[in-house]
mmCIF file of C-alpha atoms in Angstrom:
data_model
loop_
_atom_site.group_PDB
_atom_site.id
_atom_site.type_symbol
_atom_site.label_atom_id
_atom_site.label_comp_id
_atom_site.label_asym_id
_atom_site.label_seq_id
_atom_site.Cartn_x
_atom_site.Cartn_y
_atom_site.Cartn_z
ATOM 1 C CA UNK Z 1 -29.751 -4.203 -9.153
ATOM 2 C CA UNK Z 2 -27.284 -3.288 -6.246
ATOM 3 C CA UNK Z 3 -26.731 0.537 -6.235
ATOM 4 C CA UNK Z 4 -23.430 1.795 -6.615
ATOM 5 C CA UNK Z 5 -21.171 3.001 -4.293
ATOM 6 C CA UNK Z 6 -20.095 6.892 -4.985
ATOM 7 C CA UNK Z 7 -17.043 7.812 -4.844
ATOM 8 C CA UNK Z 8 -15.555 11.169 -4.473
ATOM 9 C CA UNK Z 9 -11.686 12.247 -4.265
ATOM 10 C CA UNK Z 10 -10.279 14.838 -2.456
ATOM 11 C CA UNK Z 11 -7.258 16.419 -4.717
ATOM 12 C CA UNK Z 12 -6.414 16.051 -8.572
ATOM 13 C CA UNK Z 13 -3.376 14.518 -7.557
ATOM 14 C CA UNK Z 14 -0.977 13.062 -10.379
ATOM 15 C CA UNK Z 15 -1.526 9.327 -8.975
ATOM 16 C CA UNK Z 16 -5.361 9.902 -8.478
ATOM 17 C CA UNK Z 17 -5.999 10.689 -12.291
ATOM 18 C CA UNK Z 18 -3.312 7.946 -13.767
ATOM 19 C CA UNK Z 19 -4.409 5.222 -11.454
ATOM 20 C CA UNK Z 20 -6.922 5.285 -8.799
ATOM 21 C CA UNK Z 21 -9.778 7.472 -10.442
ATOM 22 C CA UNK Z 22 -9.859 5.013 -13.187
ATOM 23 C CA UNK Z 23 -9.778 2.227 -11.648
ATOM 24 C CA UNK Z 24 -13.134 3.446 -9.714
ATOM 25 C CA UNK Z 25 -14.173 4.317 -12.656
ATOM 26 C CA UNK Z 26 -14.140 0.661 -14.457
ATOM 27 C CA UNK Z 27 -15.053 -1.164 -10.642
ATOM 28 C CA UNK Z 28 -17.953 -2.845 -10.475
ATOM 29 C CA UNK Z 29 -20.395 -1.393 -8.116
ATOM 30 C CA UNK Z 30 -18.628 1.649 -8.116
ATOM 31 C CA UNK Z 31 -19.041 5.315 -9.581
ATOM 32 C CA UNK Z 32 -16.728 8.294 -10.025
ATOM 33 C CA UNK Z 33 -19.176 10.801 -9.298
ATOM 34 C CA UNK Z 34 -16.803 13.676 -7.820
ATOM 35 C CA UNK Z 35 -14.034 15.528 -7.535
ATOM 36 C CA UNK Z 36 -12.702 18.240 -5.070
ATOM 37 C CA UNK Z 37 -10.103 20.473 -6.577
ATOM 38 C CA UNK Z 38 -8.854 24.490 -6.604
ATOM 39 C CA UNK Z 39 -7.885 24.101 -10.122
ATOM 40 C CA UNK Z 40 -10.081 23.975 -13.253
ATOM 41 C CA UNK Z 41 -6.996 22.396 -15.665
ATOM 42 C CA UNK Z 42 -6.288 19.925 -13.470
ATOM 43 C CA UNK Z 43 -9.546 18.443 -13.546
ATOM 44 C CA UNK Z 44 -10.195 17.790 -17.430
ATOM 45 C CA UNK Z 45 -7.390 14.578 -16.737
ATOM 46 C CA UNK Z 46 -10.036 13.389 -15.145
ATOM 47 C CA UNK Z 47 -12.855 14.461 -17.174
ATOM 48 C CA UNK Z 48 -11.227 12.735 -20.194
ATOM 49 C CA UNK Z 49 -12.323 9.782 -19.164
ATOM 50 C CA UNK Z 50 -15.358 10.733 -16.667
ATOM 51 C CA UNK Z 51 -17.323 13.764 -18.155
ATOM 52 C CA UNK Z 52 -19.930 13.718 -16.273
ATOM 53 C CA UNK Z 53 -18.209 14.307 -12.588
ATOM 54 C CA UNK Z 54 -18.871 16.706 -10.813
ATOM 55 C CA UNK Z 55 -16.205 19.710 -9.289
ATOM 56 C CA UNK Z 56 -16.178 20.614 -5.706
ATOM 57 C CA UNK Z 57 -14.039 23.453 -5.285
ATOM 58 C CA UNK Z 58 -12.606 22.440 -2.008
ATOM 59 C CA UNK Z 59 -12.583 19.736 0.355
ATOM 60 C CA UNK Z 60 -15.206 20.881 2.769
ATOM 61 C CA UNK Z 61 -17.798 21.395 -0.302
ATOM 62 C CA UNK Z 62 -17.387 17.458 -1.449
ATOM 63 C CA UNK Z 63 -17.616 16.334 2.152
ATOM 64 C CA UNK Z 64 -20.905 17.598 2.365
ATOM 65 C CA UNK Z 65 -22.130 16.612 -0.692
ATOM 66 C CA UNK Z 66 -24.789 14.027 0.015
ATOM 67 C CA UNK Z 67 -24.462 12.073 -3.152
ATOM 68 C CA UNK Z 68 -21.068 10.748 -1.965
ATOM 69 C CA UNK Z 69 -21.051 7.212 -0.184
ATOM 70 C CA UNK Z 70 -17.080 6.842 0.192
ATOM 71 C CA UNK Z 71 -13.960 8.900 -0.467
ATOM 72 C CA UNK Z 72 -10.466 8.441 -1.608
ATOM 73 C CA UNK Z 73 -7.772 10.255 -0.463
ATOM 74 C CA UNK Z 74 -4.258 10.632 -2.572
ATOM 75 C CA UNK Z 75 -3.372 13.814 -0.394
ATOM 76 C CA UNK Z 76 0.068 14.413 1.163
ATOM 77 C CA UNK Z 77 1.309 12.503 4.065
ATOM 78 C CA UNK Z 78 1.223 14.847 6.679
ATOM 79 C CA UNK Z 79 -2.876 15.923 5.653
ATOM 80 C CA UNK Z 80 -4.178 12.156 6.017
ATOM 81 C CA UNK Z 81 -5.360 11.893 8.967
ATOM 82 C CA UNK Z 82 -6.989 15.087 9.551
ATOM 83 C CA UNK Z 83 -9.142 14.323 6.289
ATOM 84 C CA UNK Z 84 -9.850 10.977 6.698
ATOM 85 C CA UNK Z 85 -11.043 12.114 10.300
ATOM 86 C CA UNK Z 86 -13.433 14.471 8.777
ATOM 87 C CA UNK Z 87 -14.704 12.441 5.989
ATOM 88 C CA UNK Z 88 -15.222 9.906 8.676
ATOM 89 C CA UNK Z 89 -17.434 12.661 10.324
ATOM 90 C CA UNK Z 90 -19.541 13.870 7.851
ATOM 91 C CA UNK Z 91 -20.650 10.135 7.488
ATOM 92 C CA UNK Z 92 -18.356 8.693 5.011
ATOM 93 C CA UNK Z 93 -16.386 5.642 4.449
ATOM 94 C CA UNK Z 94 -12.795 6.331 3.574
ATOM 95 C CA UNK Z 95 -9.890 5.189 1.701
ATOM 96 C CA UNK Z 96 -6.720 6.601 2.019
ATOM 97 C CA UNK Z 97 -3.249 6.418 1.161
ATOM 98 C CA UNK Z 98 -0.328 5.230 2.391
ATOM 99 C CA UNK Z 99 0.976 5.453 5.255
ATOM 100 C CA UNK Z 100 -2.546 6.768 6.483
ATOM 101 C CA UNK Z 101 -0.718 7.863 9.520
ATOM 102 C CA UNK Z 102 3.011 9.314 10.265
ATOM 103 C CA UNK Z 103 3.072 7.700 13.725
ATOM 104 C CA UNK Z 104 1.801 4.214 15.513
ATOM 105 C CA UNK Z 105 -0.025 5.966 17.572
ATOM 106 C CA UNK Z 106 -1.660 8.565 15.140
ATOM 107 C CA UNK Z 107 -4.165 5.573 14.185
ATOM 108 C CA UNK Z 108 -5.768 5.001 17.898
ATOM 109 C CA UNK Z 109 -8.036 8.475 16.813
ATOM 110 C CA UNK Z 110 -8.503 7.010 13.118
ATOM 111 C CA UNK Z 111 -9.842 3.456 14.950
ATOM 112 C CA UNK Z 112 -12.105 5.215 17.594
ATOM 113 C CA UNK Z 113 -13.697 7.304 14.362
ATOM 114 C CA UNK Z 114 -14.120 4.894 12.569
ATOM 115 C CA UNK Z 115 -15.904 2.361 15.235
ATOM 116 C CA UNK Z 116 -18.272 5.970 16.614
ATOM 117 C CA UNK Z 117 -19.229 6.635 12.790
ATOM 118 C CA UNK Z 118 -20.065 2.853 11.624
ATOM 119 C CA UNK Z 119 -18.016 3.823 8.491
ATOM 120 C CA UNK Z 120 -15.291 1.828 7.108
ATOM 121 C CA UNK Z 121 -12.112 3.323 6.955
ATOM 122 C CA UNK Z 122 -8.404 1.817 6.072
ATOM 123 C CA UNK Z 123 -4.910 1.846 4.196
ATOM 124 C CA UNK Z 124 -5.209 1.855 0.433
ATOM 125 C CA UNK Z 125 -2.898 -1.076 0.734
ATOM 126 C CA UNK Z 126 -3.631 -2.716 -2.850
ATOM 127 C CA UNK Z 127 -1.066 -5.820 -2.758
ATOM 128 C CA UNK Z 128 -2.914 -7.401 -0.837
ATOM 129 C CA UNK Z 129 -5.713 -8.023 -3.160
ATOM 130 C CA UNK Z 130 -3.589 -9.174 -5.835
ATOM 131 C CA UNK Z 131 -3.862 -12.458 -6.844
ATOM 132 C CA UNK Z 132 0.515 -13.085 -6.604
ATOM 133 C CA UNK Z 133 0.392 -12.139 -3.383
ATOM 134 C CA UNK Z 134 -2.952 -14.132 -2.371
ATOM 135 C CA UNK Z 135 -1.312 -17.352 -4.363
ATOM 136 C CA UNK Z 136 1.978 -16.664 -1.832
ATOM 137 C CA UNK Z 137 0.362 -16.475 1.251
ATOM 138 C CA UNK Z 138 -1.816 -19.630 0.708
ATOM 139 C CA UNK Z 139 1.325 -21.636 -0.564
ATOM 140 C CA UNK Z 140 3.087 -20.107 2.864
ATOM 141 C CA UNK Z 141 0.603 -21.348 4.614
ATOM 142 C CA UNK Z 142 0.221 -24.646 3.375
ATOM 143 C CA UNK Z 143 3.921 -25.302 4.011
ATOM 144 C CA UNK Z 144 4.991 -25.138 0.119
ATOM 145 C CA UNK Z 145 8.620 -24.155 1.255
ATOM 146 C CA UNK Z 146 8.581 -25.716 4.639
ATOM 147 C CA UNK Z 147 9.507 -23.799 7.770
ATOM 148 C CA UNK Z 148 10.487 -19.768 7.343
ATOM 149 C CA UNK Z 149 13.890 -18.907 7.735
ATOM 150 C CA UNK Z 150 14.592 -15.788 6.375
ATOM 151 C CA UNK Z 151 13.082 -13.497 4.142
ATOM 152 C CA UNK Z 152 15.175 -10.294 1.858
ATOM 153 C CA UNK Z 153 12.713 -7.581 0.415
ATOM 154 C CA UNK Z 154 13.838 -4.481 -2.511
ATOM 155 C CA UNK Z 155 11.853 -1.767 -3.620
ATOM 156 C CA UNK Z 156 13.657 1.178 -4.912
ATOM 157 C CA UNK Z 157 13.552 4.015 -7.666
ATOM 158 C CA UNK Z 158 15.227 7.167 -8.558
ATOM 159 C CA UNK Z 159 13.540 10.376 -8.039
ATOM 160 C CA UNK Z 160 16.474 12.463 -7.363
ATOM 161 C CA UNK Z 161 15.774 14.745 -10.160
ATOM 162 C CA UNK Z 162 12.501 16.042 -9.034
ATOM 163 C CA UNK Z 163 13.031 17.847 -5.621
ATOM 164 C CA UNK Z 164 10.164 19.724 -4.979
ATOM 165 C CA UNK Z 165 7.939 15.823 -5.518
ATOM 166 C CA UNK Z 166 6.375 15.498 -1.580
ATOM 167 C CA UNK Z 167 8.237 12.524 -1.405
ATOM 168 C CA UNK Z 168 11.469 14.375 -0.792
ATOM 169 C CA UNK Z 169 10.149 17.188 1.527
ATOM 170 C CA UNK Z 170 10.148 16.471 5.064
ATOM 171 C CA UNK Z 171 7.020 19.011 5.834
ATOM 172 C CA UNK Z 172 4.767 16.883 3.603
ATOM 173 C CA UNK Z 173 5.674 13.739 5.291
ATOM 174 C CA UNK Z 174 8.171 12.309 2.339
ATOM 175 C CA UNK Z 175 10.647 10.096 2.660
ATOM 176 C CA UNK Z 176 11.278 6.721 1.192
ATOM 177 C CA UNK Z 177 10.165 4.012 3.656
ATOM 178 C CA UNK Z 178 6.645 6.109 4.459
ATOM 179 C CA UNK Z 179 6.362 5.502 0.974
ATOM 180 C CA UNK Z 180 7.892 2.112 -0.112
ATOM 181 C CA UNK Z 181 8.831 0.584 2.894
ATOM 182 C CA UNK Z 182 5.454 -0.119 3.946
ATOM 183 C CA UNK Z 183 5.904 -2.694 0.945
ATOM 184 C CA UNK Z 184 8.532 -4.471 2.104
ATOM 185 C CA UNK Z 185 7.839 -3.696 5.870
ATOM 186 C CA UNK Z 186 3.848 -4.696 5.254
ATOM 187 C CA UNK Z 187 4.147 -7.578 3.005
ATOM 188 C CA UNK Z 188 6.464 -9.632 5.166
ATOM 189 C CA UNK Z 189 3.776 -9.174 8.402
ATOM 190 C CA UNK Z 190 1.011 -10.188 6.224
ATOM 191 C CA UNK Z 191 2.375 -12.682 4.311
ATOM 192 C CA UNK Z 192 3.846 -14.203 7.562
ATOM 193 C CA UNK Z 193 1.189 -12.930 10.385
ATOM 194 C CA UNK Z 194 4.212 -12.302 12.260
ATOM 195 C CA UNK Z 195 5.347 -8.871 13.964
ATOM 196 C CA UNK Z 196 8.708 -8.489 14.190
ATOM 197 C CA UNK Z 197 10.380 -8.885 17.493
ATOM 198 C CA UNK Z 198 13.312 -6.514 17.272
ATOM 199 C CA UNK Z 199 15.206 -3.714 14.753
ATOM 200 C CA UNK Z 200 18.506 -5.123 14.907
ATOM 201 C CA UNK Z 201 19.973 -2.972 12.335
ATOM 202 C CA UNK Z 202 18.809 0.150 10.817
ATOM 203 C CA UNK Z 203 21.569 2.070 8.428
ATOM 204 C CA UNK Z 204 19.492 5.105 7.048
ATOM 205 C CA UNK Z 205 20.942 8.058 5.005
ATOM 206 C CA UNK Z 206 19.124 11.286 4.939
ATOM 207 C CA UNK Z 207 19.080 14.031 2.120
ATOM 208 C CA UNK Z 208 16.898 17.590 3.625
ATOM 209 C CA UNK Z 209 15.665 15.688 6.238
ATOM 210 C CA UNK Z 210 14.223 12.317 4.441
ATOM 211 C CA UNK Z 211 15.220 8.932 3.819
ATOM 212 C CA UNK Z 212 16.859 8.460 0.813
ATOM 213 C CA UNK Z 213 18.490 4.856 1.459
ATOM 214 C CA UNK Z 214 17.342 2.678 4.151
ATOM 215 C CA UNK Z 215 19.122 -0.742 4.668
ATOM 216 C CA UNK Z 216 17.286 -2.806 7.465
ATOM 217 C CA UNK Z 217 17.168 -5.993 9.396
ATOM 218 C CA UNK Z 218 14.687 -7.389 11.704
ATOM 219 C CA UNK Z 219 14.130 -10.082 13.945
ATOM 220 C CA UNK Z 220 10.964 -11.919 13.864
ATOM 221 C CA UNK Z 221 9.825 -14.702 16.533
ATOM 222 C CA UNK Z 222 10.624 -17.899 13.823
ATOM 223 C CA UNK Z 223 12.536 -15.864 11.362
ATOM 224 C CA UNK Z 224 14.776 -12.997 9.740
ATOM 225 C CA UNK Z 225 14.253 -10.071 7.479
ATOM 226 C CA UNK Z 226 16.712 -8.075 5.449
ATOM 227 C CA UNK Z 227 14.875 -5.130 3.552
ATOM 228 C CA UNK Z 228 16.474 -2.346 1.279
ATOM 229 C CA UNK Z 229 14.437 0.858 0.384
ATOM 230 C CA UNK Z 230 15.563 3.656 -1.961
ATOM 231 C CA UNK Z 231 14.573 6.826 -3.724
ATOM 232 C CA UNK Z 232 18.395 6.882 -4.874
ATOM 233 C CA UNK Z 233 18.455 3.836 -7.075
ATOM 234 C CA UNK Z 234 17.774 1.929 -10.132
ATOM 235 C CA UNK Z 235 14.062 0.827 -9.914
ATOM 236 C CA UNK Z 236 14.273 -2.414 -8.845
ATOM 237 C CA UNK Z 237 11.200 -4.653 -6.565
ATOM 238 C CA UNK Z 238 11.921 -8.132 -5.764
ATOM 239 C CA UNK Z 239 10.538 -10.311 -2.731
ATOM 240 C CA UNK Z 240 12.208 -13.830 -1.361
ATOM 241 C CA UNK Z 241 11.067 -15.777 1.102
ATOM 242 C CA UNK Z 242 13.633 -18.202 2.058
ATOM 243 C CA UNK Z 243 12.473 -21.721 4.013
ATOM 244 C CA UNK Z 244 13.350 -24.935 4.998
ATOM 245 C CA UNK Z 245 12.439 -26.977 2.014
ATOM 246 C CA UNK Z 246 11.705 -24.401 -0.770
ATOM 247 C CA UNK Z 247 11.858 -20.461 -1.713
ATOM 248 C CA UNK Z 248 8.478 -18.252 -2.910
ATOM 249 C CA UNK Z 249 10.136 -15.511 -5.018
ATOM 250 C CA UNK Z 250 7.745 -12.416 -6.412
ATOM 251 C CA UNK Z 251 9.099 -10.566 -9.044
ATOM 252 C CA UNK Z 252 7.154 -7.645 -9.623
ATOM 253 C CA UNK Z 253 5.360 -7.652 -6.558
ATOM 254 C CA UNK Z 254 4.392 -3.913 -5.589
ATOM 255 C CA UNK Z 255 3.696 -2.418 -9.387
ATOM 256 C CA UNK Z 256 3.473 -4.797 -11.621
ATOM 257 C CA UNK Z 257 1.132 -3.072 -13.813
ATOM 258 C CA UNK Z 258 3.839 -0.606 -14.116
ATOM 259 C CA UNK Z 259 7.432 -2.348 -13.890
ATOM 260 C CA UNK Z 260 6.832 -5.985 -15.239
ATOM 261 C CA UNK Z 261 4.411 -9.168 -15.448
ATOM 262 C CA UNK Z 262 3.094 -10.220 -11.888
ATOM 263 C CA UNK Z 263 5.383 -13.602 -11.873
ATOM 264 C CA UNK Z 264 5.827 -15.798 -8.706
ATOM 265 C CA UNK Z 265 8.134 -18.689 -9.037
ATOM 266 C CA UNK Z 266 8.484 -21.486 -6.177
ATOM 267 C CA UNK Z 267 11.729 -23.527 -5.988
ATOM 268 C CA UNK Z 268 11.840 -26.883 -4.193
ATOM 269 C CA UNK Z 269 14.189 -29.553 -4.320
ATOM 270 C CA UNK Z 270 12.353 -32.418 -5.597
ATOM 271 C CA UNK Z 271 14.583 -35.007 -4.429
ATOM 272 C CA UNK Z 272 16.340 -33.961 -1.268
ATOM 273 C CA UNK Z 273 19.138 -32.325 -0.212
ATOM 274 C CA UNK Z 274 21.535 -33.753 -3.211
ATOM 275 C CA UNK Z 275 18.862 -32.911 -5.883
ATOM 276 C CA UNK Z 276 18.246 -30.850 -8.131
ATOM 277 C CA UNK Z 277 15.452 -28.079 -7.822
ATOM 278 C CA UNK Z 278 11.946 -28.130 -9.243
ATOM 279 C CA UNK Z 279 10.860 -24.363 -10.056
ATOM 280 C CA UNK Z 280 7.546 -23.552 -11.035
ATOM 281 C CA UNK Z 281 5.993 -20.303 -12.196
ATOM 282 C CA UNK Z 282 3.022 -18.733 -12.068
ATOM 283 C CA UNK Z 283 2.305 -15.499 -14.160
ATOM 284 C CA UNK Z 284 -0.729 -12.827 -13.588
ATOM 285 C CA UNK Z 285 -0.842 -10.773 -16.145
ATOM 286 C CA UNK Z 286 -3.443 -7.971 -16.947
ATOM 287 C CA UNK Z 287 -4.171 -7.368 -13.186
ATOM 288 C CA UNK Z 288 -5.162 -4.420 -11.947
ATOM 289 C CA UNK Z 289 -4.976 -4.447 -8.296
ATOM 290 C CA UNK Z 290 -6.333 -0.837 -7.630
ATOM 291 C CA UNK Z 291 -10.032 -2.175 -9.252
ATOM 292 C CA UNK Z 292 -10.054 -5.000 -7.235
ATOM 293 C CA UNK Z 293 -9.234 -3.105 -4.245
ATOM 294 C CA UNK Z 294 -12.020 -1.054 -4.901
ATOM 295 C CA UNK Z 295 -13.963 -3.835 -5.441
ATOM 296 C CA UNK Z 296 -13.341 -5.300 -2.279
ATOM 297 C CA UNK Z 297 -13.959 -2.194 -0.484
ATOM 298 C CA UNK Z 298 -17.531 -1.908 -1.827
ATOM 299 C CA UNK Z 299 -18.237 -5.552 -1.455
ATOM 300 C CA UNK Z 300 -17.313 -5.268 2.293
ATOM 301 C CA UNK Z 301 -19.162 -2.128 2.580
ATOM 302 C CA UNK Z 302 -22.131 -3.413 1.358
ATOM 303 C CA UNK Z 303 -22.270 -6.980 2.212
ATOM 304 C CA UNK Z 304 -19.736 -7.069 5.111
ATOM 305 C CA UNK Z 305 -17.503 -9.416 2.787
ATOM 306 C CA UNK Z 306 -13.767 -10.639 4.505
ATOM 307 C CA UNK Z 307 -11.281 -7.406 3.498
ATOM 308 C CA UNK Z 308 -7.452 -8.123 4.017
ATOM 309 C CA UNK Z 309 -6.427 -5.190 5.551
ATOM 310 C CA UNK Z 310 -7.867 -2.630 8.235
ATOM 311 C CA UNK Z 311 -6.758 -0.165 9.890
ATOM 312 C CA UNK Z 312 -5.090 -1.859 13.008
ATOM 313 C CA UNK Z 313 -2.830 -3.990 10.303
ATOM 314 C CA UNK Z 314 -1.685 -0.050 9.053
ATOM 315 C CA UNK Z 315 -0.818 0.478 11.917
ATOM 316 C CA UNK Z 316 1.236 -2.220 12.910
ATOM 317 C CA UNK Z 317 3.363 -1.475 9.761
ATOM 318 C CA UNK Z 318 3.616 2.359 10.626
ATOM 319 C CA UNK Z 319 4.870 0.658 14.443
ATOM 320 C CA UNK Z 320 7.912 -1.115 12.679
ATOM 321 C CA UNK Z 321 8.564 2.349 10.506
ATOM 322 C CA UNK Z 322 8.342 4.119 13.614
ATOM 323 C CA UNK Z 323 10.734 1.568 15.635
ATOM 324 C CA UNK Z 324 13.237 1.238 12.128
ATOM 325 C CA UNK Z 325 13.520 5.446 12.703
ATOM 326 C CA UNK Z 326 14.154 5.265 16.604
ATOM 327 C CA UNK Z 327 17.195 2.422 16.157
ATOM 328 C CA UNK Z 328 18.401 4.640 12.995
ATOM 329 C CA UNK Z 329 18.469 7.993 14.982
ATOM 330 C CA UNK Z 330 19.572 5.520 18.178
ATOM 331 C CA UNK Z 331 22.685 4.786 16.310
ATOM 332 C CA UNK Z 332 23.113 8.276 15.039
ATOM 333 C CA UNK Z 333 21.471 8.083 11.573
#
């Protein structure tokens, strides 16, 4: 029988205990077995469902815990890398949210630890191991819609009403693209394996010092990108990719647990340019990206098994972020 790998989180954040924690809790090969946290009540969420874990009342205390093989991190922006860089010390592999860094160049310490330790480290970046967005790339790559023209990414949601949430406080790191535009940004160079080539437009509004609306457009070497980002609208999540011959359009493609069915739909036209288009759909429902993400993490840990996203493709997402702020700001956003 393969042992476990045991998992320990640092902070009873709100995500943690609605998403991640259980989903390590139902992975194979994995076990919840710990929890660091200041505060008592916030740990029976997590004890609901996991009553055997084990409280650490601080961050330091679960690092140096011996029983723990990996850790996740849900903490605020601005505290990931200085955690994941001393999980990564006291001999720990490490997942950790997005963006793991708040600069390109921020991840050059996070690769050097995590090459000196001989821990695995990286993005908690779940799209990627969804099956939608494993089905899109393949099709991409086998030339389903021909050559790439253009490609037009939404992700947006309204949480105007709660202004204290880190995601609208510049000292924690908020901000709308740190948090949703590595979906749009991230997808697109995966999907693709294409970095973009130029920011040619960057129209950004700011509320207390974070992005509240971001509408951007990029130049890629065989193709264009239009992507819209907001933490001022209607939820909404929708990505096109627009080619020669035929479109791949996801639906739900970020949350779909959350916002709707996991559905990607292909249209080609079946009978050239005069015809008509054939569409065809494919649904995924009852996927739960976070467990196979976990999943994946253990099976690389443990068996060295392909993962789809490390550490240098973070940080080639947090380099377009970084180069979307510079043209915004450039142009007197």
């Amino acid at each position: 029988m393969v042992e476990p790998i045991r998992w320990g989180i640092l902070g009873a954040s709100a995500f943690a205990r609605k998403d991640m924690a259980p989903a390590i809790h139902a992975a194979r090969g994995a076990e919840f077995v710990a929890l660091a946290t200041s505060s008592p009540d916030k740990a029976e969420g997590f004890r609901a469902f996991c009553p055997s874990l084990r409280l650490h009342d601080g961050y330091d205390a679960l690092l140096a815990d011996p029983a723990i093989d990996a850790v996740y991190i849900p903490l605020p922006n601005h505290l990931h890398v200085e955690w994941s860089l001393k999980a990564l010390e006291a001999g720990k592999h490490v997942l950790c949210e997005k963006p793991m860094a708040m600069a390109a160049g921020e991840y050059d310490a996070l690769i050097a630890a995590r090459d000196a330790s001989g821990r695995f480290a990286t993005e908690a970046y779940m799209i990627v191991h969804h099956p939608q967005w494993q089905r899109a790339r393949a099709l991409y790559e086998d030339g389903a819609i021909g050559r790439l023209i253009h490609v037009e990414g939404l992700f947006g949601y309204d949480n105007a009403d709660a202004p204290g949430n880190v995601r609208n406080r510049p000292e924690t790191g908020g901000g709308g693209i740190p948090d949703i535009g590595v979906y749009t940004y991230g997808c697109t160079r995966w999907l693709t394996g294409e970095e973009p080539v130029e920011i040619t437009h960057a129209d950004v509004d700011f509320e207390n010092g974070v992005d509240v609306l971001a509408r951007v457009s990029a130049r890629f070497p065989s193709f264009s990108a239009h992507w819209v980002n907001s933490m001022r609208m209607h939820p909404c999540q929708e990505m096109t990719f627009v080619g020669s011959e035929g479109i791949i359009k996801l639906t739900a493609p970020f949350n779909p647990a959350r916002f709707a069915t996991a559905r990607l739909e292909v249209q080609r036209n079946a009978h050239g340019r005069a015809g008509a288009a054939a569409v065809t759909e494919e649904r995924f429902p009852g996927v739960d990206h976070y467990i196979l993400q976990v999943e994946a993490f253990g099976d690389h840990v443990r068996n060295g098994a392909p993962y789809p996203w490390h550490l240098e493709d973070a940080r080639g997402t947090q380099a377009v972020i970084d180069a979307v702020f510079a043209k915004a700001r450039g142009a007197g956003g």
